[in-house]
CSV table of C-alpha atoms in Angstrom, one decimal:
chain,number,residue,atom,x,y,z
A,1,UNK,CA,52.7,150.8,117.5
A,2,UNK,CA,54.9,148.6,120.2
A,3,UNK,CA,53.0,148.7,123.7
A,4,UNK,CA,55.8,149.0,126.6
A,5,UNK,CA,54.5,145.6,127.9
A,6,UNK,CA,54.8,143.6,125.4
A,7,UNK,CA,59.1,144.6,125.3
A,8,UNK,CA,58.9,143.3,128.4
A,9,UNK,CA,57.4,140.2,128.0
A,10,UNK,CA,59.4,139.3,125.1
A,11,UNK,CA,62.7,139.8,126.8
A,12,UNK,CA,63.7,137.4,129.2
A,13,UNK,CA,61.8,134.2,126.4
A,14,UNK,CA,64.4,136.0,124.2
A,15,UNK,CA,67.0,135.8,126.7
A,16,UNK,CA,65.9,132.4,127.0
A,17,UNK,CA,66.3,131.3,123.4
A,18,UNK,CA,69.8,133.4,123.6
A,19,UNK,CA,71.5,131.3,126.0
A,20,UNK,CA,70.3,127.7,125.3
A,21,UNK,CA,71.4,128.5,121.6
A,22,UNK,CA,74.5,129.2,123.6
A,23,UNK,CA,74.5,126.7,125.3
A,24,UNK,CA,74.4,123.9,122.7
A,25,UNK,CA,77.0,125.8,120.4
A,26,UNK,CA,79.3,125.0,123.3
A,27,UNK,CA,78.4,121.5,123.7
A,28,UNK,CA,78.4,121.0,119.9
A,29,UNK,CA,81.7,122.6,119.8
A,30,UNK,CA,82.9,120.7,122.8
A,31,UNK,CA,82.0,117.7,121.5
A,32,UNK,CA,83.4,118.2,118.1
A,33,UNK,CA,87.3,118.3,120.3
A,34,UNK,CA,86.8,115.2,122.6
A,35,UNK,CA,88.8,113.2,120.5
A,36,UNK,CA,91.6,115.9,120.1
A,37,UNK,CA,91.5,116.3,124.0
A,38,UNK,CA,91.7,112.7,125.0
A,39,UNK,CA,95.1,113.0,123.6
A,40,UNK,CA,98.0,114.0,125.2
A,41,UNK,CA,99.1,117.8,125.7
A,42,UNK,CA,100.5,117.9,122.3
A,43,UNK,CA,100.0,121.1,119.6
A,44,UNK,CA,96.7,118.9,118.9
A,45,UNK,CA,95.4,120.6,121.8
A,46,UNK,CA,95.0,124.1,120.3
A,47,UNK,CA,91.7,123.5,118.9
A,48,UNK,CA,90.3,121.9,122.2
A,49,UNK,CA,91.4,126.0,123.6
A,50,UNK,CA,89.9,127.8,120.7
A,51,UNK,CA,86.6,126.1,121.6
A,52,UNK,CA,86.8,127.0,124.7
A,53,UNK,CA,87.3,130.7,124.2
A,54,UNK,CA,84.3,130.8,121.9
A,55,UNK,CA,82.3,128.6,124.1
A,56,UNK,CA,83.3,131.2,127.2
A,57,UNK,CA,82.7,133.8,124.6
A,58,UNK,CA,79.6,133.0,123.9
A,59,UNK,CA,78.3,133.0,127.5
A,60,UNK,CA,79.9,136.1,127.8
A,61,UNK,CA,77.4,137.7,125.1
A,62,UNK,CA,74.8,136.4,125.5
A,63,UNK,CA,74.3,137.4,129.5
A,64,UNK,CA,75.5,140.9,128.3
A,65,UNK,CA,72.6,140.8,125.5
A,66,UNK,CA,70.4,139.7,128.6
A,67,UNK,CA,71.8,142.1,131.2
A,68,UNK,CA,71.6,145.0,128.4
A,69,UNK,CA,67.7,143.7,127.3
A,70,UNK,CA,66.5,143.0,130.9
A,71,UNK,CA,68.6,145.8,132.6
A,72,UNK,CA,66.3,148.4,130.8
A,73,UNK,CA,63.1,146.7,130.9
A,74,UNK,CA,64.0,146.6,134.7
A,75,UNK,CA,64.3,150.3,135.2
A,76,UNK,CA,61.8,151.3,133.0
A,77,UNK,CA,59.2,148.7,135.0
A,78,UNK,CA,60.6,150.6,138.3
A,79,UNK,CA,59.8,153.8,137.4
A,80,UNK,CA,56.1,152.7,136.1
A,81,UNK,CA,55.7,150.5,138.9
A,82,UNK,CA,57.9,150.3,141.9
A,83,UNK,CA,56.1,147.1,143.4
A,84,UNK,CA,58.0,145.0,140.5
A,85,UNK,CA,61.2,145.6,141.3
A,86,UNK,CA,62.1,142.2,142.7
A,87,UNK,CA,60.9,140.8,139.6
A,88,UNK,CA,62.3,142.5,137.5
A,89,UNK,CA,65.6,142.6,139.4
A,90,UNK,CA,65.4,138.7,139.7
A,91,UNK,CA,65.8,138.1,136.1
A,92,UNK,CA,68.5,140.6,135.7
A,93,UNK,CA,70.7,138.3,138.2
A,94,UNK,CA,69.6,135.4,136.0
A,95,UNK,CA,71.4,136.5,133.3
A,96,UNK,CA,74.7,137.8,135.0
A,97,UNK,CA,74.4,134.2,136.7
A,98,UNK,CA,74.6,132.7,133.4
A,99,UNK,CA,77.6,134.9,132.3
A,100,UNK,CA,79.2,133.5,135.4
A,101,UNK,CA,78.8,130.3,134.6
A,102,UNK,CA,80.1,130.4,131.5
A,103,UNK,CA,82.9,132.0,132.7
A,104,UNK,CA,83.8,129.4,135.7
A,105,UNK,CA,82.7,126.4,133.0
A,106,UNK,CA,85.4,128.0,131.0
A,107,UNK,CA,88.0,128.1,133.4
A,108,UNK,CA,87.3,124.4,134.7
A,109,UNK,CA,87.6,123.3,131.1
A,110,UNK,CA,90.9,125.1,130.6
A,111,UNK,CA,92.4,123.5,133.8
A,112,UNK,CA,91.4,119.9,132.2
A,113,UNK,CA,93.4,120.3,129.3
């Protein structure tokens, strides 16, 4: 049987896990279209863009997989105990901060090209 605590333990080294893998699949995929992007503006370039939208893309889900993962454990620790609140609210903007970050990284990237 799944104690309540232990769900919420698990979530935010999951979240964790979730956005470093994220993470380096954006810098492995960046990395792979250097070369392609040191070139001139040229139809070359459309690769360096697709990386980007799955680089963005993968931000995107994986601070909505924290969000949806934290957002409960959140509420559910309110309602048992609503001294944890800040906690538990704390690591809910960690994740939308991440989601943002991927976003703006994305943009900036975009605007290089």
């Amino acid at each position: 049987m799944k104690i309540r605590g232990e769900s919420m333990k698990k979530t935010p080294k999951n979240f964790v896990i979730l956005s470093i893998l994220s993470f380096l699949i954006m810098l492995s995929t960046l990395s792979f279209f250097i070369p392609i992007a040191s070139a001139a503006y040229t139809v070359e370039s459309t690769p360096v863009g697709v990386a980007l939208c799955i680089a963005s893309g993968m931000f995107g889900i994986s601070g909505g997989y924290g969000i949806a993962r934290t957002g409960s454990a959140a509420i559910s620790a309110l309602v048992e105990k609503p001294e944890t609140f800040v906690k538990s609210f704390m690591i809910v903007v960690l994740s939308e901060a991440v989601t943002i970050y991927g976003l703006l990284l994305g943009i900036f990237a975009y605007l290089s090209l």
